[in-house]
Amino acid sequence: MGKPGRGTDREGSKTLTATDSRTAGLSDRKTFTEPELWALVGNTPMLSVRLSDRQTVRLKCEWLNPGGSVKDRPALFILRDGLARGELPGKRLLDASSGNTAIAYAMLGAAAGIGVTVCVPANASRERRALLRAYGAEAIFTDPLEGADGAIRTARDLAGAHPGRYWYADQYNHPANPQAHYLTTADEIWRQTDGRITHLVAGVGTTGTLMGAGRRLKEWNPRVALIAVQPDGPFHGLEGLKHLATALVPGIYDPALPDRTEFVTTEEAEERVRVLARDAGLLVGWSTGAALVAAARLVRGLSDRPTVRPSDTVVVVVAPDAGTRYLSEAERLGGRGGEEEVP
């Protein structure tokens, strides 16, 4: 597959090799037809965000996927793969997630009549829990101190104990995870920047976004720099991100692919979220705040180089979800903000 044409649409671009068809045979030999809802995943917009008087980046608005996050993409490709291989029909999909992939599975599964069981850390926000209930997913909440790793271990144990009941999707190791971004996210970013992207900034959790989109963008232009964003330590409040040095490293992760890694504190990310909401009218999630902190450092460093012109730099930041998933954590968003008592 060559570079996508500038300013053209994506019609006709291929999906996973194993799932080129939009239908897959079910165990009862009926044909599965994808719900129309599934076709709404992807093709999210991009907009310019000013970080300071001299700093502007492009924000890939992944919260505008139908399930509200970037995780709709890998969840869709993983579901397609399980159906095409004949491994999912007749079973419940089982996986571990910090929250967003779980919601994506639940939404897509509900539309297709596929049962979903997810293992999620118990400190997931109330909004995430409510969404899982609304979509009818079975949620198993795990030790919050163990984070996503504890959820992964619980899912593995369940899959091993009940192989006839569950199809273990294993998003942290499933090749369809980065493939979703390789085939869709990268294509969209390339077109939306007219092929001028110079830097891609993305947080790492499953690492699928950076591994998939980053690899494809580097194939089109090896000079595109990939910046991985991680929390600064194992205990943090950046839901969805992993401190890889102290966590189970996803099997899909290639440490040689990122050009650099930026470590961000929870407090830095929270402050960036608050500022963006009040100055730009964009309420993003904590992982987006972390990515924007990393992007600000990057752009600041580039602006200090006399040989680098701002017009030659196009920094794209992936925004996985919106801050509306964390409204119950009001104190992190600035408490009551500008509220005043009405006499």
Coordinates of C-alpha atoms in Angstrom, one line a residue, residues 127-283:
E127 CA -18.2 7.4 34.3
R128 CA -16.3 4.5 32.9
R129 CA -18.1 2.1 35.2
A130 CA -21.5 3.6 34.3
L131 CA -20.8 3.2 30.6
L132 CA -19.9 -0.5 31.0
R133 CA -23.2 -1.0 32.9
A134 CA -25.1 0.9 30.2
Y135 CA -23.7 -1.3 27.4
G136 CA -24.5 -4.5 29.3
A137 CA -20.9 -5.7 29.8
E138 CA -19.9 -8.0 32.6
A139 CA -17.2 -6.1 34.5
I140 CA -14.8 -7.7 37.0
F141 CA -13.0 -5.0 39.1
T142 CA -9.5 -5.9 40.2
D143 CA -7.1 -4.6 42.8
P144 CA -6.4 -0.9 42.0
L145 CA -2.9 -1.1 43.4
E146 CA -2.0 -3.6 40.7
G147 CA -3.4 -1.4 37.9
A148 CA -3.8 -2.8 34.4
D149 CA -1.3 -5.5 35.2
G150 CA -3.6 -6.9 37.9
A151 CA -6.5 -6.9 35.4
I152 CA -4.4 -8.7 32.8
R153 CA -3.5 -11.4 35.3
T154 CA -7.1 -11.9 36.3
A155 CA -8.2 -12.1 32.6
R156 CA -5.5 -14.7 31.9
D157 CA -6.6 -16.8 34.9
L158 CA -10.3 -16.7 33.8
A159 CA -9.4 -17.6 30.2
G160 CA -7.3 -20.5 31.4
A161 CA -10.0 -21.8 33.8
H162 CA -12.9 -21.5 31.4
P163 CA -11.6 -22.0 27.8
G164 CA -15.1 -23.0 26.5
R165 CA -16.7 -19.9 27.8
Y166 CA -14.3 -17.1 26.9
W167 CA -12.4 -16.0 23.9
Y168 CA -9.4 -14.1 25.4
A169 CA -8.7 -11.1 23.1
D170 CA -5.5 -10.1 24.8
Q171 CA -5.2 -6.6 23.4
Y172 CA -1.7 -6.1 24.8
N173 CA -0.4 -8.8 22.6
H174 CA -2.8 -9.0 19.7
P175 CA -1.3 -7.9 16.4
A176 CA -4.7 -6.4 15.3
N177 CA -4.2 -3.7 17.9
P178 CA -1.3 -1.9 16.2
Q179 CA -2.6 -3.0 12.8
A180 CA -5.7 -0.9 13.4
H181 CA -3.6 2.2 13.7
Y182 CA -1.2 1.1 10.9
L183 CA -4.1 0.9 8.5
T184 CA -6.4 3.7 9.7
T185 CA -4.9 6.2 12.1
A186 CA -1.7 6.7 10.2
D187 CA -3.6 7.1 6.9
E188 CA -5.8 9.8 8.4
I189 CA -2.9 11.7 10.0
W190 CA -0.9 11.7 6.7
R191 CA -3.9 13.0 4.7
Q192 CA -4.9 15.6 7.4
T193 CA -1.4 17.1 7.4
D194 CA -0.9 16.8 3.6
G195 CA 2.0 14.5 4.4
R196 CA 3.8 17.2 6.3
I197 CA 3.8 15.6 9.7
T198 CA 7.3 15.8 11.4
H199 CA 6.5 14.5 14.9
L200 CA 3.9 12.1 16.4
V201 CA 3.3 12.3 20.1
A202 CA 1.3 9.6 21.8
G203 CA 1.0 8.1 25.2
V204 CA 1.8 4.4 25.7
G205 CA -0.5 2.0 27.4
T206 CA -1.0 -1.0 25.2
T207 CA 1.4 0.9 22.9
G208 CA -0.8 0.1 19.9
T209 CA -1.2 3.7 18.7
L210 CA 2.5 4.6 18.6
M211 CA 3.5 1.1 17.3
G212 CA 1.0 1.0 14.5
A213 CA 0.6 4.6 13.3
G214 CA 4.2 5.4 14.0
R215 CA 5.6 2.5 12.0
R216 CA 3.4 3.3 9.0
L217 CA 4.3 7.0 9.1
K218 CA 8.0 6.1 9.2
E219 CA 7.6 3.9 6.2
W220 CA 6.2 6.9 4.3
N221 CA 8.8 9.3 5.7
P222 CA 11.6 7.9 7.8
R223 CA 12.3 11.4 9.2
V224 CA 9.0 11.5 11.2
A225 CA 10.0 11.4 14.9
L226 CA 8.0 9.3 17.3
I227 CA 7.7 10.6 20.9
A228 CA 6.4 8.1 23.5
V229 CA 4.8 9.5 26.6
Q230 CA 4.9 7.7 29.9
P231 CA 4.0 8.5 33.5
D232 CA 7.1 9.4 35.6
G233 CA 6.6 6.4 37.9
P234 CA 4.6 3.3 38.7
F235 CA 2.1 5.1 40.9
H236 CA 0.3 7.7 38.9
G237 CA -3.1 9.1 38.0
L238 CA -2.8 8.9 34.2
E239 CA -5.4 6.3 33.4
G240 CA -4.5 4.3 30.3
L241 CA -0.8 4.9 30.4
K242 CA 1.9 2.5 31.6
H243 CA 5.3 3.2 33.2
L244 CA 6.9 0.4 31.2
A245 CA 10.0 0.0 33.4
T246 CA 7.8 -1.3 36.2
A247 CA 4.9 -2.8 34.3
L248 CA 4.1 -5.9 32.2
V249 CA 5.5 -4.8 28.8
P250 CA 3.0 -5.4 26.0
G251 CA 4.2 -8.0 23.5
I252 CA 3.3 -5.6 20.6
Y253 CA 5.8 -3.0 21.9
D254 CA 9.1 -2.5 20.0
P255 CA 11.4 -0.3 22.2
A256 CA 13.5 0.5 19.1
L257 CA 10.7 2.3 17.3
P258 CA 10.2 5.5 19.4
D259 CA 12.8 8.2 18.8
R260 CA 12.5 9.5 22.4
T261 CA 10.4 9.0 25.5
E262 CA 9.0 11.8 27.7
F263 CA 8.1 11.2 31.3
V264 CA 5.3 13.3 32.7
T265 CA 4.0 13.7 36.2
T266 CA 0.3 13.4 37.0
E267 CA 0.3 17.0 38.3
E268 CA 1.7 18.4 35.0
A269 CA -0.9 16.5 33.0
E270 CA -3.8 17.7 35.2
E271 CA -2.6 21.4 34.9
R272 CA -2.4 21.1 31.1
V273 CA -6.0 19.7 31.1
R274 CA -7.3 22.5 33.2
V275 CA -5.6 25.2 31.1
L276 CA -6.8 23.7 27.8
A277 CA -10.4 23.6 29.0
R278 CA -10.5 27.2 30.2
D279 CA -8.4 28.7 27.4
A280 CA -9.4 26.6 24.4
G281 CA -12.8 25.1 25.3
L282 CA -11.4 21.6 25.0
L283 CA -11.9 19.2 27.9

